[in-house]
Short mmCIF file of N, CA and C in Angstrom, two decimals:
data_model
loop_
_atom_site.label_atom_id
_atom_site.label_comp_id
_atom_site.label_asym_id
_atom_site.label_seq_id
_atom_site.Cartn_x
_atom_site.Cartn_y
_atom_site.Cartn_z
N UNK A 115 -0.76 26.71 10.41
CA UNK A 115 -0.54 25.32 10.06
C UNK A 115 -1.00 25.04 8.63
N UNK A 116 -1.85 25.68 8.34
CA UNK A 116 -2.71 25.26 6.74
C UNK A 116 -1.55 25.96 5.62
N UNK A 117 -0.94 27.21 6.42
CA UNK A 117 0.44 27.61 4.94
C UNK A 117 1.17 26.75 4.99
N UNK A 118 1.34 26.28 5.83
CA UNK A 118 2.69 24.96 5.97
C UNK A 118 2.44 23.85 5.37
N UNK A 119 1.17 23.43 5.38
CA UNK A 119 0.48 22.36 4.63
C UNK A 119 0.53 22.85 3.32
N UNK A 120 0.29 23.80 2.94
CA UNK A 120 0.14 24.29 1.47
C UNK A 120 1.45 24.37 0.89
N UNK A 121 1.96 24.86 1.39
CA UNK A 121 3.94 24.29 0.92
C UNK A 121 4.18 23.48 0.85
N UNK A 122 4.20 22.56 1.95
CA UNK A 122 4.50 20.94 1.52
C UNK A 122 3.54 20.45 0.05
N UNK A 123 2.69 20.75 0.57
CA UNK A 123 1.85 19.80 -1.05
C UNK A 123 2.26 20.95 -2.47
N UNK A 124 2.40 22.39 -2.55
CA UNK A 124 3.18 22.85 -3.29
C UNK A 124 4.40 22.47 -3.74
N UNK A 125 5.16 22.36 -2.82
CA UNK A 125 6.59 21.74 -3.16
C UNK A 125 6.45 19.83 -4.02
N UNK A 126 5.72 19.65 -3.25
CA UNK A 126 5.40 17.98 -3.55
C UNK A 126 5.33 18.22 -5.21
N UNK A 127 4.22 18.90 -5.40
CA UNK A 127 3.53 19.09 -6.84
C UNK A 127 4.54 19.81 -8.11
N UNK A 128 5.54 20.70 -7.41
CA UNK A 128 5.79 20.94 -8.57
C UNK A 128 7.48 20.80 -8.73
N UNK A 129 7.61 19.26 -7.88
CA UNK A 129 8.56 18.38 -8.13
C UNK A 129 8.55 17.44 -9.66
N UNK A 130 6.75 17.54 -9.77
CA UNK A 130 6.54 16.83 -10.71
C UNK A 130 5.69 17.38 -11.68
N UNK A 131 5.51 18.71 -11.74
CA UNK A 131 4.61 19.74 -12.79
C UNK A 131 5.73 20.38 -13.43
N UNK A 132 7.28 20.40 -13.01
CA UNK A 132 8.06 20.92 -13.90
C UNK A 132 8.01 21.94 -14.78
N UNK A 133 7.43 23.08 -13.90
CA UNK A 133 7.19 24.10 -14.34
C UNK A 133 5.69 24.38 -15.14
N UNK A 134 5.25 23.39 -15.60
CA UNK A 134 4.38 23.22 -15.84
C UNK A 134 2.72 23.46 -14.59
N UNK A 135 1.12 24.17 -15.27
CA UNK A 135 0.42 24.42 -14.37
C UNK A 135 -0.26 22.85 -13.99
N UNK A 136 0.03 22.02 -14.30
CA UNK A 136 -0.91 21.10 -14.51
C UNK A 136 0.72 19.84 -14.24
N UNK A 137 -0.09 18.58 -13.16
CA UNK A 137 0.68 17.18 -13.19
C UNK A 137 -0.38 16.13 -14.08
N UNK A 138 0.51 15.17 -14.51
CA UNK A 138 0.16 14.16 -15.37
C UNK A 138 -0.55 13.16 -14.36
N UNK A 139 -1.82 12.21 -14.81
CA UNK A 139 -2.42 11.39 -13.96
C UNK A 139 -1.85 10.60 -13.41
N UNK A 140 -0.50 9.98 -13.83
CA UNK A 140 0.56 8.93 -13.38
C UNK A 140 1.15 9.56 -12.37
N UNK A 141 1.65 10.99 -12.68
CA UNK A 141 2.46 11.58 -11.68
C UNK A 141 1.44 11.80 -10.40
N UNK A 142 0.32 11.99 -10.48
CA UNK A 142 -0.95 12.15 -9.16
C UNK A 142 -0.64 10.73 -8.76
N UNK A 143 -0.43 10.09 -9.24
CA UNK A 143 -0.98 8.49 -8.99
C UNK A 143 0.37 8.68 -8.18
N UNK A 144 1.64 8.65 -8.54
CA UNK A 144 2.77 8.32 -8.07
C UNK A 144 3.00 8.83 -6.76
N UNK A 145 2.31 10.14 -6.19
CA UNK A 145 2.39 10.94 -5.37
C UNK A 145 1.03 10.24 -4.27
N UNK A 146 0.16 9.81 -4.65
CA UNK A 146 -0.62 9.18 -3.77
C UNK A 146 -0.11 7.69 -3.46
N UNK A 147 0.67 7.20 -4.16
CA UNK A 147 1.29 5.81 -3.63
C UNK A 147 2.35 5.92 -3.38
N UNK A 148 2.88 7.36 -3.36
CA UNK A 148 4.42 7.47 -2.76
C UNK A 148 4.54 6.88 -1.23
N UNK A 149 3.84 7.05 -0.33
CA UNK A 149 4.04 6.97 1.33
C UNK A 149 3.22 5.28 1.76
N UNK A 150 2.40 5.04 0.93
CA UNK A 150 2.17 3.65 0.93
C UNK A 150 2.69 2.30 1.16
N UNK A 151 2.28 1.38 1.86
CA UNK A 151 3.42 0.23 2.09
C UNK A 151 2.88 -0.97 1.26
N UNK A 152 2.79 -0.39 -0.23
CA UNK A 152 2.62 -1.45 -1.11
C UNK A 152 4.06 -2.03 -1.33
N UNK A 153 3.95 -3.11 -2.08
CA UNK A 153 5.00 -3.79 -2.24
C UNK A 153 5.54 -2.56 -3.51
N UNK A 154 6.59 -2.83 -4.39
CA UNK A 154 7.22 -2.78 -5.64
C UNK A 154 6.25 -2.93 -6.70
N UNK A 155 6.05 -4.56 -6.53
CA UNK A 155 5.54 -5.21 -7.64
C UNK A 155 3.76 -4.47 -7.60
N UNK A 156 3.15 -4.62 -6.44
CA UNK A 156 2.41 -3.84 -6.42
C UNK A 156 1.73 -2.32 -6.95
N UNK A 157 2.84 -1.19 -6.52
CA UNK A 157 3.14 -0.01 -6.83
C UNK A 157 3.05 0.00 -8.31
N UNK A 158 3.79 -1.19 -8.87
CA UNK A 158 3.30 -0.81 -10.31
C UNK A 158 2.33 -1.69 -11.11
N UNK A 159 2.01 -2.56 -10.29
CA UNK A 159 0.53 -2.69 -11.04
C UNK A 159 -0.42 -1.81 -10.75
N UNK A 160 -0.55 -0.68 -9.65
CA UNK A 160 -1.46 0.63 -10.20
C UNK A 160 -1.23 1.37 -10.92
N UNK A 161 0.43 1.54 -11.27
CA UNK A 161 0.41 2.28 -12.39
C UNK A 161 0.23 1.91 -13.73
N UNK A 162 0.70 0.56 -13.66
CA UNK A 162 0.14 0.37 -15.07
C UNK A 162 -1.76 -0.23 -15.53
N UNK A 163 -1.92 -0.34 -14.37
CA UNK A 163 -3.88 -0.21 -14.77
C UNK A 163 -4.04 1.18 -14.95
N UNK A 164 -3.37 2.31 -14.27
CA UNK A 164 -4.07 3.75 -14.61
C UNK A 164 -3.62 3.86 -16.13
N UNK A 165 -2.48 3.82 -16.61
CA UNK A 165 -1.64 4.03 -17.62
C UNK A 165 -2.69 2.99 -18.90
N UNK A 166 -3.10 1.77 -18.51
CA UNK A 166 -3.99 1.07 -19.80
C UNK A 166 -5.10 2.02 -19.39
N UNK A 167 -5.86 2.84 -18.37
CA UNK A 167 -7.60 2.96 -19.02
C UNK A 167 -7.16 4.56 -18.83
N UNK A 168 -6.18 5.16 -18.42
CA UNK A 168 -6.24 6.46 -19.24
C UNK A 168 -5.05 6.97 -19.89
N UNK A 169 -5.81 7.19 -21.42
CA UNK A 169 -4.49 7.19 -22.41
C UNK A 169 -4.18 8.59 -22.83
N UNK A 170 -5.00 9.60 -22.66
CA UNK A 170 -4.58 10.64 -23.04
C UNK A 170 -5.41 11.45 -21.74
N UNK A 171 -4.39 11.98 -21.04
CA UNK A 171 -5.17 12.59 -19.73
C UNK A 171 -4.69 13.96 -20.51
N UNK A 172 -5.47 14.95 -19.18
CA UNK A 172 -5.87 16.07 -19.65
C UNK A 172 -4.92 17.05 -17.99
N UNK A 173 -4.49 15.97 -17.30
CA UNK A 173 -3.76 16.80 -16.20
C UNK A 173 -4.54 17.07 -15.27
N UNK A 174 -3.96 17.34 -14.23
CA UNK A 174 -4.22 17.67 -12.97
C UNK A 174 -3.60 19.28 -12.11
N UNK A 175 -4.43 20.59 -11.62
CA UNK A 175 -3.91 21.16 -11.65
C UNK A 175 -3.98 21.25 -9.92
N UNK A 176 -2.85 22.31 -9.58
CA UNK A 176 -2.52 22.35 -8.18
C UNK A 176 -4.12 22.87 -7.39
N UNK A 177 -5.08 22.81 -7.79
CA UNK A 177 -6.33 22.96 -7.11
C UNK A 177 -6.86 21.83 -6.24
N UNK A 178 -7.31 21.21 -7.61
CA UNK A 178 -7.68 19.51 -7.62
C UNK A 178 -6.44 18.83 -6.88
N UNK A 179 -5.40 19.36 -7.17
CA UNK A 179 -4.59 18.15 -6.06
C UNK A 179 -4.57 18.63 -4.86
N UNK A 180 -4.74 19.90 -4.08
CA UNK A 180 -4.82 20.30 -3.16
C UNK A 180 -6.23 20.21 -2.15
N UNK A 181 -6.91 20.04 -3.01
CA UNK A 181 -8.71 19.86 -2.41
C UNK A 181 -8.48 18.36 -1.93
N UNK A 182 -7.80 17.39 -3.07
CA UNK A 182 -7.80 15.57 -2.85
C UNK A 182 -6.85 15.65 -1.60
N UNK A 183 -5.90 16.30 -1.97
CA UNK A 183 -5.01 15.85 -0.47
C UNK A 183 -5.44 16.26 1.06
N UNK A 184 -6.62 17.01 0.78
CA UNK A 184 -7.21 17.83 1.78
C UNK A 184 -8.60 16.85 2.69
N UNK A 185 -9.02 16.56 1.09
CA UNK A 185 -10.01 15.61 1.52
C UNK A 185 -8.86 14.37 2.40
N UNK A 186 -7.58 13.51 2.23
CA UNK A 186 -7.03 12.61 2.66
C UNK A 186 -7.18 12.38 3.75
N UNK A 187 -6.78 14.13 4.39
CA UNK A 187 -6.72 14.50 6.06
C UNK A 187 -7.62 13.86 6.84
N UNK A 188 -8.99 13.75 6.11
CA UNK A 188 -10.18 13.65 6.70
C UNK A 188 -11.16 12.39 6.40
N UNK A 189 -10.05 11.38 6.16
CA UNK A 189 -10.20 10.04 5.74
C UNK A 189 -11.64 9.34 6.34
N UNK A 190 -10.85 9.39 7.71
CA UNK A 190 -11.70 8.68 8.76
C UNK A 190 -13.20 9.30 9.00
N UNK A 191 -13.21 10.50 8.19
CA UNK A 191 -14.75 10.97 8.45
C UNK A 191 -15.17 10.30 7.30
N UNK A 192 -14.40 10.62 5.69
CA UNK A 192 -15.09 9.67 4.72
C UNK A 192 -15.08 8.58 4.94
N UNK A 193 -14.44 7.62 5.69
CA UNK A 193 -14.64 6.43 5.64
C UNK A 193 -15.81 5.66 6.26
N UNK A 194 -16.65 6.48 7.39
CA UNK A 194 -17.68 6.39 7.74
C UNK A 194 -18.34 6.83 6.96
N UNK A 195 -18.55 7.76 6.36
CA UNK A 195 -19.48 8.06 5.47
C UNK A 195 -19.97 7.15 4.50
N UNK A 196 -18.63 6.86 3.86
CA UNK A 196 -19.05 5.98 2.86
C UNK A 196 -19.71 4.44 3.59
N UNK A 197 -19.52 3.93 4.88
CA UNK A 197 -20.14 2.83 5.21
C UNK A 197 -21.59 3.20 5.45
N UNK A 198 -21.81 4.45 5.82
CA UNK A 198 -23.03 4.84 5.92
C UNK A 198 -24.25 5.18 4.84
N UNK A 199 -23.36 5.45 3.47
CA UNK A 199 -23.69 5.96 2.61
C UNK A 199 -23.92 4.66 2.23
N UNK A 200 -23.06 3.33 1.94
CA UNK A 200 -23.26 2.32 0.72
C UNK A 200 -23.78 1.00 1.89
N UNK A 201 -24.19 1.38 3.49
CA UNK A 201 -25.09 0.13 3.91
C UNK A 201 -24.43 -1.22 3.46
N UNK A 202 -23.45 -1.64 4.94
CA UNK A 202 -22.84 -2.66 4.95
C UNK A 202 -21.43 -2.76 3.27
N UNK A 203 -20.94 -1.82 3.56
CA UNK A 203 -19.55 -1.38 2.90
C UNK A 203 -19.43 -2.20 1.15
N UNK A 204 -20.89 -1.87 0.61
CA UNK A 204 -21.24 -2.41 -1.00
C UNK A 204 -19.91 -1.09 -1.46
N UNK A 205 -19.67 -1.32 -3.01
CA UNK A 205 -18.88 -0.69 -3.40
C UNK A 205 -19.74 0.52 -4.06
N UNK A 206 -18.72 1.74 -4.59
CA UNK A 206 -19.88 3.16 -4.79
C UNK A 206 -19.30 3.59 -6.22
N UNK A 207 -19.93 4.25 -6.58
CA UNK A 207 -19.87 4.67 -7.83
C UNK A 207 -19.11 6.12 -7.82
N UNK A 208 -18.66 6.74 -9.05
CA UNK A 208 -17.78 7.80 -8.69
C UNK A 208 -18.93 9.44 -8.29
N UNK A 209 -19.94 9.00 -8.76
CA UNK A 209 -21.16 10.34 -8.02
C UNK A 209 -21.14 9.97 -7.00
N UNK A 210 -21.57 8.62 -6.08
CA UNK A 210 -21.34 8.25 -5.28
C UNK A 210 -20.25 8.55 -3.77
N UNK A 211 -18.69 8.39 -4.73
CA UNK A 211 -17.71 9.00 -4.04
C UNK A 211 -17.80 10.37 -3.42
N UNK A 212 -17.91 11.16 -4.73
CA UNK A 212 -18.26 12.59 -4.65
C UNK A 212 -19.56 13.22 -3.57
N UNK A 213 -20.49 12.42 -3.74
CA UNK A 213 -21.46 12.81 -3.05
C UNK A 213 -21.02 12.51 -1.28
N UNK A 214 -20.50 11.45 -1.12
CA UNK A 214 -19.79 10.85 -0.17
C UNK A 214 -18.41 12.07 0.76
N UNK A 215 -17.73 11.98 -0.31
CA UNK A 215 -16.88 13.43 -0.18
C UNK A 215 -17.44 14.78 0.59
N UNK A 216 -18.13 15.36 -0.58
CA UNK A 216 -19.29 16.38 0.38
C UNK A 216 -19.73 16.33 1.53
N UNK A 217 -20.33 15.48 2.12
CA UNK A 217 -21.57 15.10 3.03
C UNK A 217 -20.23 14.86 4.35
N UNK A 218 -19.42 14.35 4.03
CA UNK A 218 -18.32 13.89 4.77
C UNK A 218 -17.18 15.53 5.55
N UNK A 219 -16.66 16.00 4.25
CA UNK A 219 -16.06 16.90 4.30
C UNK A 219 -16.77 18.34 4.05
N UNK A 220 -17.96 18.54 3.36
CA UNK A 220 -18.63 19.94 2.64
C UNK A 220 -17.60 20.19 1.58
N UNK A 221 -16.58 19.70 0.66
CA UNK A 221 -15.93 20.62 -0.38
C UNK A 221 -16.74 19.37 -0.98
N UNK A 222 -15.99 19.50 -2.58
CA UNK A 222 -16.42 19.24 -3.68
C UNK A 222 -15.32 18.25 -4.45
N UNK A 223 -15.02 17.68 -4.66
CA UNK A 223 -13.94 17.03 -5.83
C UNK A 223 -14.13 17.47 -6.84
N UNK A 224 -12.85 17.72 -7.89
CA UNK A 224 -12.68 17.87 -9.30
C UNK A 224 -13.59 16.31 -9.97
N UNK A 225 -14.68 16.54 -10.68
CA UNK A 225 -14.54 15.57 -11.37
C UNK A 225 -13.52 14.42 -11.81
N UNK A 226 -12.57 15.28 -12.70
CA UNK A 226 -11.22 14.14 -13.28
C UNK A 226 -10.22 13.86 -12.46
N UNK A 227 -10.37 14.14 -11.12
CA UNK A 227 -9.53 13.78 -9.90
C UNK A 227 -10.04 12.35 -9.39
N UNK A 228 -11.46 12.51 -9.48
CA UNK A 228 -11.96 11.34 -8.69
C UNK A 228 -12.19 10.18 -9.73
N UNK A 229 -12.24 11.18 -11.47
CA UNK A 229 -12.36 9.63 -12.62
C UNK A 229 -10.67 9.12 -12.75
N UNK A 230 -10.15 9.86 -11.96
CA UNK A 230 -8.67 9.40 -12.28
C UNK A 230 -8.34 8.11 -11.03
N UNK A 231 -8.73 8.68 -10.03
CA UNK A 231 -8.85 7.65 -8.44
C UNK A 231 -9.57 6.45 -8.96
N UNK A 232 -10.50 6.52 -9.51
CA UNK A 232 -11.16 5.57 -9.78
C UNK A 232 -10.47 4.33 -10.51
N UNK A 233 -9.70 4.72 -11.77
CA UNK A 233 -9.37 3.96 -12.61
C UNK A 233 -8.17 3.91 -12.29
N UNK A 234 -7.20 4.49 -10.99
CA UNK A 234 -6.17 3.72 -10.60
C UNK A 234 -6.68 2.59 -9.18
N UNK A 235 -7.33 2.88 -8.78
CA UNK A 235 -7.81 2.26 -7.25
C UNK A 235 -8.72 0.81 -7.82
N UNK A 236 -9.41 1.05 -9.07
CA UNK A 236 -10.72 -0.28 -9.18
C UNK A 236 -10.39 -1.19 -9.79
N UNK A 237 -9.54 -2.22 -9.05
CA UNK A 237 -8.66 -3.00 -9.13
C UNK A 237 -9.43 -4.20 -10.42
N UNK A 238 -10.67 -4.42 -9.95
CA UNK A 238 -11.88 -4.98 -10.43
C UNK A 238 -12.23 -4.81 -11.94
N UNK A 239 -11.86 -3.58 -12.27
CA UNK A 239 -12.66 -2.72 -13.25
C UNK A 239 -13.83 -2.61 -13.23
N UNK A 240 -14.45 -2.77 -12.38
CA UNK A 240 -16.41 -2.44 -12.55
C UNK A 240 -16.94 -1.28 -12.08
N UNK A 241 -16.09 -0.50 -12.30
CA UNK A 241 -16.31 1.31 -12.48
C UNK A 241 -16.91 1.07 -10.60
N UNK A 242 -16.62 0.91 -10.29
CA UNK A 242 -16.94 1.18 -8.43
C UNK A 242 -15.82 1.09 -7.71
N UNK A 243 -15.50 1.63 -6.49
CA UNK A 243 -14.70 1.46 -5.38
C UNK A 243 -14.97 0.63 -4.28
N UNK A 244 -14.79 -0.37 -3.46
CA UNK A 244 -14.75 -0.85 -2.81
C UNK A 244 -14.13 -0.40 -1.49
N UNK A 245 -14.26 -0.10 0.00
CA UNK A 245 -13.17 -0.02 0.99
C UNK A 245 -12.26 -0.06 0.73
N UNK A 246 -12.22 -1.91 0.31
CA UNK A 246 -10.54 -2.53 0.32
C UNK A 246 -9.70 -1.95 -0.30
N UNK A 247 -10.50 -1.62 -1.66
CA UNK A 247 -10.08 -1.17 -2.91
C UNK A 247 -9.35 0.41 -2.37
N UNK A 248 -9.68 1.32 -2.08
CA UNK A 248 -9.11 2.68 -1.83
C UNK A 248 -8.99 3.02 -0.08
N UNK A 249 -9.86 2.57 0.48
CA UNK A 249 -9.46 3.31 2.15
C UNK A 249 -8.45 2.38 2.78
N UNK A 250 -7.89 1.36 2.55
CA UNK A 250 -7.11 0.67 2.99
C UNK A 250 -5.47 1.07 2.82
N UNK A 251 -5.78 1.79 1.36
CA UNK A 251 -4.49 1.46 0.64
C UNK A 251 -4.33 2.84 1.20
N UNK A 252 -5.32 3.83 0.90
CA UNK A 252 -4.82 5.58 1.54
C UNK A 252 -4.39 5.83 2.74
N UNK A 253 -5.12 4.59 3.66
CA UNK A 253 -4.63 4.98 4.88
C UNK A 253 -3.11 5.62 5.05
N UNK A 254 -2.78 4.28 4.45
CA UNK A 254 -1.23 4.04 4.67
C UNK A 254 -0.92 5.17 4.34
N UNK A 255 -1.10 6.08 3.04
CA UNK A 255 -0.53 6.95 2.59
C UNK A 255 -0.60 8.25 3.61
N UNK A 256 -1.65 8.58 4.73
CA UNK A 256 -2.14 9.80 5.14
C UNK A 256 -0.91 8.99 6.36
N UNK A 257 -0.61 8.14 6.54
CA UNK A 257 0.02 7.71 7.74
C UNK A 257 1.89 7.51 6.91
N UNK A 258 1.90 8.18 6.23
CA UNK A 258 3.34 8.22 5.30
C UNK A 258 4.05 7.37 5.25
N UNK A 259 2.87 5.49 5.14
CA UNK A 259 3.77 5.08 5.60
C UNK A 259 4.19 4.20 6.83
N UNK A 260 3.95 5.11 8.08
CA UNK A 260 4.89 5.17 9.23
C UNK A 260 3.72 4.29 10.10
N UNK A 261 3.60 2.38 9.63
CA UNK A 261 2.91 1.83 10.74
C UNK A 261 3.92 1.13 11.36
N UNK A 262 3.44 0.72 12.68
CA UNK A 262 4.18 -0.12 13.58
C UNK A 262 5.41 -0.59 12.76
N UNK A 263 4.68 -1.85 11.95
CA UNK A 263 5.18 -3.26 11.76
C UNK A 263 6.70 -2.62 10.70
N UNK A 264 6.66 -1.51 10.18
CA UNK A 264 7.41 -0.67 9.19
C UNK A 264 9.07 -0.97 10.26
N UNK A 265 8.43 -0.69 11.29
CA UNK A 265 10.14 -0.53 12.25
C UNK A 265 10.78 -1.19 13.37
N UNK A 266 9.93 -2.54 12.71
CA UNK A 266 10.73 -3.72 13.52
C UNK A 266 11.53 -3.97 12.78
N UNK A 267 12.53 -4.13 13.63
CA UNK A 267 13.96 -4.35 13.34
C UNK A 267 14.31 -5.38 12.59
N UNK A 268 13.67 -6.13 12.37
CA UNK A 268 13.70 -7.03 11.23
C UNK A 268 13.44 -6.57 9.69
N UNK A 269 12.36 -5.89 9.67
CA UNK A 269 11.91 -5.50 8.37
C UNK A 269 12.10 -4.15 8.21
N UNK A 270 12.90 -3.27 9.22
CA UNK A 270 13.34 -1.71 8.96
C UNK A 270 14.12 -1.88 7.47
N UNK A 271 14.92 -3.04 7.48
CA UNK A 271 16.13 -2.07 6.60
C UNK A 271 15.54 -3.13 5.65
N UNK A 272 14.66 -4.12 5.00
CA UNK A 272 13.93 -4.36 3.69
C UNK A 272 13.35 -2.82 3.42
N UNK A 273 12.32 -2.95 3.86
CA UNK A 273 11.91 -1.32 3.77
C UNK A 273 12.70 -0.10 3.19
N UNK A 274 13.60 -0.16 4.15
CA UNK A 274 14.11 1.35 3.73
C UNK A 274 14.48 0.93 2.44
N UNK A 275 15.39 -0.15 2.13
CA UNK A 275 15.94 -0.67 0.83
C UNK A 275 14.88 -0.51 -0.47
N UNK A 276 13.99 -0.93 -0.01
CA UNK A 276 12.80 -0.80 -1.14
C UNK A 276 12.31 0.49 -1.47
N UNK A 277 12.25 1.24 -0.32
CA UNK A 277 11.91 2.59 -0.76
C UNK A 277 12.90 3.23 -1.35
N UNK A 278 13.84 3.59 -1.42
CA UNK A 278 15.23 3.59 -2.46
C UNK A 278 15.11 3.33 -3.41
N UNK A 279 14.84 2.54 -3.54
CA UNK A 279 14.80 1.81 -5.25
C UNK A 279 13.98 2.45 -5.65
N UNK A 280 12.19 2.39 -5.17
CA UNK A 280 11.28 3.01 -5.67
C UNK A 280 11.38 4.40 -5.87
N UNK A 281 12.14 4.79 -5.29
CA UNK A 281 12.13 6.47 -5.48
C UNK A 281 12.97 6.39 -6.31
N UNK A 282 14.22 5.92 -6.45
CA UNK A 282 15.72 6.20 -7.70
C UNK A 282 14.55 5.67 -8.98
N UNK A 283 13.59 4.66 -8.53
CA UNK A 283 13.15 3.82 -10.20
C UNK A 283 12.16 4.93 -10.92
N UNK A 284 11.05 6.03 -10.04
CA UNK A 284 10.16 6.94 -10.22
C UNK A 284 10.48 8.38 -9.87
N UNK A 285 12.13 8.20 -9.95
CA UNK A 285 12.36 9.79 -10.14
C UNK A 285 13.21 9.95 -11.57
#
C-alpha cells in the first residue's frame, strides 16, 4: 500500500516539477488546496498571500513533499496533539508545529515546508497557526474533498462546475 501511495504523490509532483528535482511553493500550495472545498475566490486568496510573503522561494523537493503528505494521513493524531500541546487550541508557532509534528507522528518536517505552510495558512499574519487557520482547511484536503454536503443533488453539479474551472484556470 505505501508503493501505491508513493506513486500517486510521485505522479502528483511531477505533474508540476516538470522535470525538474524541486516544485515551486505556489505549486505545493496548489496541490494542498487542490482537493479542498474552498470556494474560487478563496483558493486564491491563499495563493496570493503565499505569492506576497514569499518572493523568491528556493523549492520544494519530492522528500519534503512526501514526509508533508505523509504527515496529512495522520492529521487527526496532530490535531490532538496540537490541542494538547497549545492548552485550549491558542495558536503555535512554526517550532511549535514541528515539535507538534514529531511528538504526534516521530518524523521530522523540512524546515521550508512548514515556513512555507505557514505563510500560506496564517491568514492573520502573526507568524502562528491557529486550528481554524490549517486543520480545518486540510481536513478537507486528506478527505479529497469528498464531504457529505459535496453530493447533494443540489450542489453536485455547482461543484463539479467549479472544480473545472479551477483546474482548466491552475493548469
Amino acid at each position: 500500500m505505501e508503493n501505491l501511495q508513493t506513486e500517486v504523490l510521485q505522479s502528483e509532483f511531477e505533474d508540476y516539477a516538470r522535470g525538474k528535482s524541486t516544485i515551486t511553493e505556489e505549486n505545493f500550495a496548489k496541490i494542498l488546496l487542490r482537493y479542498t472545498v474552498l470556494s474560487e475566490e478563496q483558493h486564491d486568496e491563499y495563493l496570493n498571500r503565499l505569492r506576497k510573503r514569499i518572493t523568491s522561494g528556493k523549492g520544494i523537493d519530492f522528500k519534503a513533499f512526501k514526509d508533508f503528505c505523509q504527515f496529512l494521513n495522520n492529521l487527526d493524531d496532530f490535531a490532538i496533539a496540537m490541542r494538547i500541546y497549545t492548552y485550549s487550541e491558542q495558536p503555535i508557532s512554526e517550532s511549535e508545529f514541528r515539535r507538534a509534528v514529531k511528538i504526534s507522528t516521530g518524523h521530522e518536517l523540512d524546515f521550508h515546508v512548514v515556513h512555507t505552510v505557514f505563510q500560506l495558512f496564517d491568514v492573520d499574519g502573526d507568524n502562528q497557526l491557529s486550528h481554524n487557520e490549517f486543520i480545518t482547511v486540510m481536513k478537507d484536503r486528506v478527505h479529497r474533498g469528498f464531504r457529505s454536503q459535496i453530493f447533494q443533488k443540489k450542489r453536485f453539479w455547482e461543484n463539479f462546475k467549479g472544480c473545472v474551472r479551477r483546474e482548466m484556470k491552475h493548469s
